[in-house]
PDB file of C-alpha atoms in Angstrom:
ATOM      1  CA  ILE A 332      61.686  29.048  32.638  1.00 97.00           C
ATOM      2  CA  GLN A 333      60.561  32.562  33.392  1.00 98.00           C
ATOM      3  CA  LEU A 334      61.829  35.392  31.258  1.00 98.00           C
ATOM      4  CA  THR A 335      61.930  38.891  32.813  1.00 98.00           C
ATOM      5  CA  GLN A 336      62.163  41.769  30.354  1.00 98.00           C
ATOM      6  CA  SER A 337      62.998  45.263  31.370  1.00 98.00           C
ATOM      7  CA  PRO A 338      61.925  47.925  31.085  1.00 98.00           C
ATOM      8  CA  SER A 339      58.273  47.181  30.304  1.00 98.00           C
ATOM      9  CA  SER A 340      58.095  50.461  28.420  1.00 97.00           C
ATOM     10  CA  LEU A 341      60.379  53.290  27.394  1.00 97.00           C
ATOM     11  CA  SER A 342      60.208  56.565  25.589  1.00 96.00           C
ATOM     12  CA  ALA A 343      63.014  57.500  23.251  1.00 96.00           C
ATOM     13  CA  SER A 344      63.853  59.807  20.408  1.00 96.00           C
ATOM     14  CA  VAL A 345      64.895  59.103  16.848  1.00 96.00           C
ATOM     15  CA  GLY A 346      68.658  58.532  16.880  1.00 96.00           C
ATOM     16  CA  ASP A 347      68.828  57.271  20.480  1.00 97.00           C
ATOM     17  CA  ARG A 348      70.540  54.093  21.457  1.00 98.00           C
ATOM     18  CA  VAL A 349      68.093  51.749  23.089  1.00 98.00           C
ATOM     19  CA  THR A 350      68.857  48.755  25.243  1.00 98.00           C
ATOM     20  CA  ILE A 351      66.338  46.093  26.380  1.00 98.00           C
ATOM     21  CA  THR A 352      67.276  43.284  28.741  1.00 98.00           C
ATOM     22  CA  CYS A 353      65.857  39.795  29.144  1.00 98.00           C
ATOM     23  CA  ARG A 354      66.728  37.671  32.180  1.00 98.00           C
ATOM     24  CA  ALA A 355      66.033  33.951  32.363  1.00 98.00           C
ATOM     25  CA  SER A 356      65.248  32.167  35.648  1.00 98.00           C
ATOM     26  CA  GLN A 357      67.759  29.468  34.732  1.00 98.00           C
ATOM     27  CA  GLY A 358      70.472  29.074  32.141  1.00 98.00           C
ATOM     28  CA  ILE A 359      69.391  28.722  28.512  1.00 97.00           C
ATOM     29  CA  SER A 360      72.760  28.797  26.837  1.00 97.00           C
ATOM     30  CA  SER A 361      72.184  30.888  23.640  1.00 96.00           C
ATOM     31  CA  TYR A 362      68.659  29.594  22.902  1.00 97.00           C
ATOM     32  CA  LEU A 363      67.088  33.073  22.853  1.00 98.00           C
ATOM     33  CA  ALA A 364      65.219  34.948  20.117  1.00 98.00           C
ATOM     34  CA  TRP A 365      64.091  38.547  19.897  1.00 98.00           C
ATOM     35  CA  TYR A 366      60.954  39.716  18.074  1.00 98.00           C
ATOM     36  CA  GLN A 367      59.466  43.082  17.041  1.00 98.00           C
ATOM     37  CA  GLN A 368      55.718  43.434  16.923  1.00 98.00           C
ATOM     38  CA  LYS A 369      53.652  46.257  15.530  1.00 98.00           C
ATOM     39  CA  PRO A 370      49.891  46.591  16.233  1.00 96.00           C
ATOM     40  CA  GLY A 371      47.809  44.142  14.227  1.00 96.00           C
ATOM     41  CA  LYS A 372      50.854  42.312  12.853  1.00 97.00           C
ATOM     42  CA  ALA A 373      52.590  39.041  13.634  1.00 98.00           C
ATOM     43  CA  PRO A 374      55.851  39.153  15.595  1.00 98.00           C
ATOM     44  CA  LYS A 375      58.831  39.610  13.326  1.00 98.00           C
ATOM     45  CA  LEU A 376      62.006  37.711  14.096  1.00 98.00           C
ATOM     46  CA  LEU A 377      65.009  40.029  14.618  1.00 98.00           C
ATOM     47  CA  ILE A 378      67.642  37.901  16.366  1.00 98.00           C
ATOM     48  CA  TYR A 379      68.011  34.141  16.961  1.00 98.00           C
ATOM     49  CA  ALA A 380      70.645  32.172  18.855  1.00 97.00           C
ATOM     50  CA  ALA A 381      71.004  35.265  21.090  1.00 98.00           C
ATOM     51  CA  SER A 382      73.165  37.193  18.692  1.00 98.00           C
ATOM     52  CA  THR A 383      72.524  36.173  15.087  1.00 97.00           C
ATOM     53  CA  LEU A 384      70.791  38.744  12.943  1.00 98.00           C
ATOM     54  CA  GLN A 385      67.956  37.357  10.922  1.00 97.00           C
ATOM     55  CA  SER A 386      68.347  37.897   7.222  1.00 96.00           C
ATOM     56  CA  GLY A 387      66.916  41.145   5.988  1.00 97.00           C
ATOM     57  CA  VAL A 388      66.930  42.807   9.428  1.00 98.00           C
ATOM     58  CA  SER A 389      68.711  46.123   9.798  1.00 98.00           C
ATOM     59  CA  SER A 390      72.189  45.991  11.240  1.00 98.00           C
ATOM     60  CA  ARG A 391      71.259  48.656  13.805  1.00 98.00           C
ATOM     61  CA  PHE A 392      69.708  45.722  15.753  1.00 98.00           C
ATOM     62  CA  SER A 393      72.079  43.503  17.725  1.00 98.00           C
ATOM     63  CA  GLY A 394      71.775  40.904  20.437  1.00 98.00           C
ATOM     64  CA  SER A 395      74.205  39.640  23.067  1.00 98.00           C
ATOM     65  CA  GLY A 396      74.372  37.393  26.073  1.00 98.00           C
ATOM     66  CA  SER A 397      74.313  33.812  27.093  1.00 97.00           C
ATOM     67  CA  GLY A 398      73.242  31.768  30.057  1.00 98.00           C
ATOM     68  CA  THR A 399      70.723  33.923  31.930  1.00 98.00           C
ATOM     69  CA  ASP A 400      71.310  37.514  30.830  1.00 98.00           C
ATOM     70  CA  PHE A 401      70.583  38.832  27.334  1.00 98.00           C
ATOM     71  CA  THR A 402      70.407  42.230  25.669  1.00 98.00           C
ATOM     72  CA  LEU A 403      68.764  43.626  22.532  1.00 98.00           C
ATOM     73  CA  THR A 404      70.311  46.927  21.381  1.00 98.00           C
ATOM     74  CA  ILE A 405      69.019  49.350  18.764  1.00 98.00           C
ATOM     75  CA  SER A 406      71.993  51.477  17.868  1.00 98.00           C
ATOM     76  CA  SER A 407      70.165  54.446  16.422  1.00 97.00           C
ATOM     77  CA  LEU A 408      66.381  54.398  16.819  1.00 97.00           C
ATOM     78  CA  GLN A 409      64.465  55.040  13.592  1.00 96.00           C
ATOM     79  CA  PRO A 410      60.777  55.993  13.279  1.00 94.00           C
ATOM     80  CA  GLU A 411      59.871  52.442  12.104  1.00 96.00           C
ATOM     81  CA  ASP A 412      61.343  50.936  15.228  1.00 97.00           C
ATOM     82  CA  PHE A 413      58.601  52.164  17.516  1.00 94.00           C
ATOM     83  CA  ALA A 414      56.997  48.880  18.453  1.00 98.00           C
ATOM     84  CA  THR A 415      56.816  46.224  21.120  1.00 98.00           C
ATOM     85  CA  TYR A 416      59.687  43.840  21.559  1.00 98.00           C
ATOM     86  CA  TYR A 417      59.651  40.327  22.990  1.00 98.00           C
ATOM     87  CA  CYS A 418      62.270  37.771  23.941  1.00 98.00           C
ATOM     88  CA  GLN A 419      61.592  34.009  23.740  1.00 98.00           C
ATOM     89  CA  GLN A 420      63.595  31.093  25.146  1.00 98.00           C
ATOM     90  CA  LEU A 421      63.955  28.007  22.877  1.00 98.00           C
ATOM     91  CA  ASN A 422      65.904  25.865  25.328  1.00 97.00           C
ATOM     92  CA  ASN A 423      63.100  24.084  27.110  1.00 96.00           C
ATOM     93  CA  PHE A 424      59.424  23.324  26.820  1.00 97.00           C
ATOM     94  CA  PRO A 425      57.118  25.000  27.627  1.00 98.00           C
ATOM     95  CA  ARG A 426      58.524  27.729  25.419  1.00 98.00           C
ATOM     96  CA  THR A 427      58.176  31.012  27.278  1.00 98.00           C
ATOM     97  CA  PHE A 428      58.238  34.735  26.364  1.00 98.00           C
ATOM     98  CA  GLY A 429      59.233  37.890  28.125  1.00 98.00           C
ATOM     99  CA  GLY A 430      56.465  40.254  29.045  1.00 98.00           C
ATOM    100  CA  GLY A 431      57.339  42.708  26.291  1.00 98.00           C
ATOM    101  CA  THR A 432      58.970  46.155  26.047  1.00 98.00           C
ATOM    102  CA  LYS A 433      56.930  48.904  24.400  1.00 98.00           C
ATOM    103  CA  VAL A 434      59.174  51.467  22.735  1.00 98.00           C
ATOM    104  CA  GLY A 435      57.369  54.747  22.346  1.00 95.00           C
ATOM    105  CA  ILE A 436      58.117  58.211  21.007  1.00 87.00           C
ATOM    106  CA  GLN A 437      59.481  60.732  23.455  1.00 85.00           C
TER     107      GLN A 437
ATOM    108  CA  GLU B1406      60.273  30.039  -0.028  1.00 94.00           C
ATOM    109  CA  VAL B1407      59.110  29.115   3.538  1.00 96.00           C
ATOM    110  CA  ARG B1408      55.504  30.022   4.146  1.00 98.00           C
ATOM    111  CA  LEU B1409      52.924  29.360   6.883  1.00 98.00           C
ATOM    112  CA  VAL B1410      49.295  30.225   6.353  1.00 98.00           C
ATOM    113  CA  GLU B1411      46.837  29.822   9.225  1.00 98.00           C
ATOM    114  CA  SER B1412      43.073  29.510   8.761  1.00 98.00           C
ATOM    115  CA  GLY B1413      39.979  28.400  10.555  1.00 98.00           C
ATOM    116  CA  GLY B1414      39.560  31.172  13.064  1.00 98.00           C
ATOM    117  CA  GLY B1415      36.254  32.905  13.735  1.00 98.00           C
ATOM    118  CA  LEU B1416      33.515  33.633  16.246  1.00 98.00           C
ATOM    119  CA  ILE B1417      32.451  30.636  18.357  1.00 98.00           C
ATOM    120  CA  GLN B1418      30.238  30.317  21.429  1.00 98.00           C
ATOM    121  CA  PRO B1419      31.631  29.223  24.759  1.00 98.00           C
ATOM    122  CA  GLY B1420      31.730  25.407  24.963  1.00 98.00           C
ATOM    123  CA  GLY B1421      32.117  25.120  21.184  1.00 98.00           C
ATOM    124  CA  SER B1422      34.758  23.545  19.050  1.00 98.00           C
ATOM    125  CA  LEU B1423      37.006  24.910  16.268  1.00 98.00           C
ATOM    126  CA  ARG B1424      39.799  23.461  14.168  1.00 98.00           C
ATOM    127  CA  LEU B1425      42.611  25.674  13.084  1.00 98.00           C
ATOM    128  CA  SER B1426      44.833  24.769  10.113  1.00 98.00           C
ATOM    129  CA  CYS B1427      48.363  25.878   9.187  1.00 98.00           C
ATOM    130  CA  ALA B1428      49.318  25.156   5.610  1.00 98.00           C
ATOM    131  CA  ALA B1429      53.097  24.977   5.186  1.00 98.00           C
ATOM    132  CA  SER B1430      55.178  25.369   2.032  1.00 98.00           C
ATOM    133  CA  GLY B1431      58.947  25.303   1.386  1.00 97.00           C
ATOM    134  CA  PHE B1432      59.676  22.679   4.065  1.00 97.00           C
ATOM    135  CA  ASN B1433      58.149  19.518   5.543  1.00 97.00           C
ATOM    136  CA  VAL B1434      56.119  19.915   8.737  1.00 97.00           C
ATOM    137  CA  SER B1435      57.034  16.304   9.617  1.00 96.00           C
ATOM    138  CA  SER B1436      60.782  17.216   9.841  1.00 94.00           C
ATOM    139  CA  ASN B1437      60.496  20.154  12.242  1.00 95.00           C
ATOM    140  CA  TYR B1438      59.097  21.030  15.655  1.00 97.00           C
ATOM    141  CA  MET B1439      55.797  22.767  14.948  1.00 98.00           C
ATOM    142  CA  ASN B1440      54.147  24.955  17.571  1.00 98.00           C
ATOM    143  CA  TRP B1441      51.022  26.943  18.190  1.00 98.00           C
ATOM    144  CA  VAL B1442      51.358  30.238  20.034  1.00 98.00           C
ATOM    145  CA  ARG B1443      48.534  32.660  20.941  1.00 98.00           C
ATOM    146  CA  GLN B1444      48.124  36.254  21.854  1.00 98.00           C
ATOM    147  CA  ALA B1445      45.060  37.480  23.627  1.00 98.00           C
ATOM    148  CA  PRO B1446      43.911  41.056  22.654  1.00 97.00           C
ATOM    149  CA  GLY B1447      46.271  43.590  24.136  1.00 97.00           C
ATOM    150  CA  LYS B1448      48.360  40.903  25.883  1.00 98.00           C
ATOM    151  CA  GLY B1449      51.720  39.148  25.457  1.00 98.00           C
ATOM    152  CA  LEU B1450      52.613  35.922  23.724  1.00 98.00           C
ATOM    153  CA  ASP B1451      51.686  32.497  25.162  1.00 98.00           C
ATOM    154  CA  TRP B1452      52.918  29.160  23.921  1.00 98.00           C
ATOM    155  CA  VAL B1453      50.093  26.630  23.427  1.00 98.00           C
ATOM    156  CA  SER B1454      51.429  23.381  22.051  1.00 98.00           C
ATOM    157  CA  VAL B1455      54.122  21.551  20.039  1.00 98.00           C
ATOM    158  CA  ILE B1456      54.340  18.436  17.934  1.00 98.00           C
ATOM    159  CA  PHE B1457      57.826  17.018  17.519  1.00 97.00           C
ATOM    160  CA  SER B1458      59.147  15.410  14.359  1.00 95.00           C
ATOM    161  CA  GLY B1459      58.629  12.042  15.941  1.00 95.00           C
ATOM    162  CA  GLY B1460      55.008  12.784  16.703  1.00 96.00           C
ATOM    163  CA  THR B1461      55.190  13.384  20.429  1.00 98.00           C
ATOM    164  CA  THR B1462      53.038  16.283  21.608  1.00 98.00           C
ATOM    165  CA  LEU B1463      53.089  18.734  24.521  1.00 98.00           C
ATOM    166  CA  TYR B1464      50.532  21.243  25.746  1.00 98.00           C
ATOM    167  CA  ALA B1465      50.294  24.261  28.034  1.00 98.00           C
ATOM    168  CA  ASP B1466      48.472  23.476  31.260  1.00 98.00           C
ATOM    169  CA  SER B1467      45.739  25.982  30.285  1.00 98.00           C
ATOM    170  CA  VAL B1468      44.690  23.916  27.228  1.00 98.00           C
ATOM    171  CA  LYS B1469      45.612  20.388  28.242  1.00 98.00           C
ATOM    172  CA  GLY B1470      42.709  18.014  27.763  1.00 98.00           C
ATOM    173  CA  ARG B1471      40.821  20.481  25.561  1.00 98.00           C
ATOM    174  CA  PHE B1472      43.172  21.123  22.609  1.00 98.00           C
ATOM    175  CA  THR B1473      44.808  18.554  20.317  1.00 98.00           C
ATOM    176  CA  ILE B1474      47.699  19.294  17.966  1.00 98.00           C
ATOM    177  CA  SER B1475      48.206  17.126  14.909  1.00 98.00           C
ATOM    178  CA  ARG B1476      49.596  17.186  11.399  1.00 98.00           C
ATOM    179  CA  ASP B1477      48.842  15.681   8.008  1.00 98.00           C
ATOM    180  CA  ASN B1478      52.152  14.990   6.312  1.00 97.00           C
ATOM    181  CA  SER B1479      50.405  14.357   2.932  1.00 97.00           C
ATOM    182  CA  LYS B1480      48.955  17.833   3.068  1.00 98.00           C
ATOM    183  CA  ASN B1481      51.922  19.326   4.798  1.00 98.00           C
ATOM    184  CA  THR B1482      49.527  20.930   7.232  1.00 98.00           C
ATOM    185  CA  LEU B1483      49.464  21.501  10.960  1.00 98.00           C
ATOM    186  CA  TYR B1484      46.210  21.445  12.984  1.00 98.00           C
ATOM    187  CA  LEU B1485      44.868  22.589  16.323  1.00 98.00           C
ATOM    188  CA  GLN B1486      41.584  21.033  17.370  1.00 98.00           C
ATOM    189  CA  MET B1487      40.080  23.216  20.072  1.00 98.00           C
ATOM    190  CA  ASN B1488      37.209  21.838  22.235  1.00 98.00           C
ATOM    191  CA  SER B1489      35.340  23.177  25.198  1.00 98.00           C
ATOM    192  CA  LEU B1490      36.356  26.693  24.259  1.00 98.00           C
ATOM    193  CA  ARG B1491      36.284  29.437  26.919  1.00 98.00           C
ATOM    194  CA  ALA B1492      36.236  33.210  26.755  1.00 98.00           C
ATOM    195  CA  GLU B1493      39.885  33.261  27.861  1.00 98.00           C
ATOM    196  CA  ASP B1494      40.833  31.338  24.737  1.00 98.00           C
ATOM    197  CA  THR B1495      40.045  34.385  22.653  1.00 98.00           C
ATOM    198  CA  ALA B1496      43.314  35.282  20.902  1.00 98.00           C
ATOM    199  CA  VAL B1497      45.222  35.445  17.612  1.00 98.00           C
ATOM    200  CA  TYR B1498      46.683  31.937  17.045  1.00 98.00           C
ATOM    201  CA  TYR B1499      49.979  31.645  15.297  1.00 98.00           C
ATOM    202  CA  CYS B1500      51.654  28.535  14.021  1.00 98.00           C
ATOM    203  CA  ALA B1501      55.477  28.563  14.333  1.00 98.00           C
ATOM    204  CA  ARG B1502      58.129  26.349  12.883  1.00 98.00           C
ATOM    205  CA  GLU B1503      61.394  25.728  14.764  1.00 97.00           C
ATOM    206  CA  LYS B1504      64.365  24.716  12.614  1.00 95.00           C
ATOM    207  CA  ALA B1505      67.336  23.336  14.508  1.00 93.00           C
ATOM    208  CA  ILE B1506      70.786  24.590  13.433  1.00 91.00           C
ATOM    209  CA  ILE B1507      74.269  24.017  14.857  1.00 91.00           C
ATOM    210  CA  SER B1508      74.221  27.277  16.835  1.00 86.00           C
ATOM    211  CA  GLY B1509      70.655  27.095  18.051  1.00 90.00           C
ATOM    212  CA  VAL B1510      67.039  27.226  16.824  1.00 95.00           C
ATOM    213  CA  VAL B1511      65.584  29.474  14.095  1.00 96.00           C
ATOM    214  CA  PRO B1512      61.842  30.148  14.553  1.00 97.00           C
ATOM    215  CA  PHE B1513      59.475  31.118  11.717  1.00 97.00           C
ATOM    216  CA  TRP B1514      55.915  32.301  12.294  1.00 98.00           C
ATOM    217  CA  GLY B1515      52.776  32.612  10.248  1.00 98.00           C
ATOM    218  CA  GLN B1516      50.552  35.620  10.167  1.00 98.00           C
ATOM    219  CA  GLY B1517      47.944  34.251  12.589  1.00 98.00           C
ATOM    220  CA  THR B1518      44.220  33.628  12.724  1.00 98.00           C
ATOM    221  CA  LEU B1519      41.786  35.248  15.153  1.00 98.00           C
ATOM    222  CA  VAL B1520      39.640  33.168  17.402  1.00 98.00           C
ATOM    223  CA  THR B1521      36.867  34.940  19.319  1.00 98.00           C
ATOM    224  CA  VAL B1522      34.930  32.975  21.993  1.00 98.00           C
ATOM    225  CA  SER B1523      31.765  34.879  22.888  1.00 97.00           C
ATOM    226  CA  SER B1524      28.046  34.358  23.186  1.00 96.00           C
TER     227      SER B1524
END
């Protein structure tokens, strides 16, 4: 299953609403996770089961979608949110990841 | 508290072998899907291998025949034996647990260990 993330990069300002999309090449129900990764660090789980917020993660992050189309939204971008974001499908093996979206400072 | 700690990475020459370990605490590796995922420098995330609770294993095509995933239930530890290493195997290797819940799967990752294949 191929995951296509878009955009591959974006520039935004603090306080902006940011939306990242992930499209699967075939239906994966709600078996999708979103991660945030900062340089030199392991990916941090933000969302699992497409829309469930991981414990301890800020409520400004939200996920939606099912089937083939998914969205990660950051409601009000904060300085600590500048990072790279990945989606992962957990419906089939081999597990696959989106290519990543780098969120930079405008 | 759930914890995964990888070790065993380092600098190795092409053609060499290395064994990575992932020590788990707070849960039993034998009761979960356990994966290895890698990330080459400056690149995205690539799934490498999984061992299911029943012991069945799967591998990415890029490592099939060279890497072997295993676990020691008595030590609650996951392993990745890597043979015939190539420069393109250079990456940070993460172990990742998958916990099945009613609404889906909850992943949990360790902090990773760096493998550098170079002469």
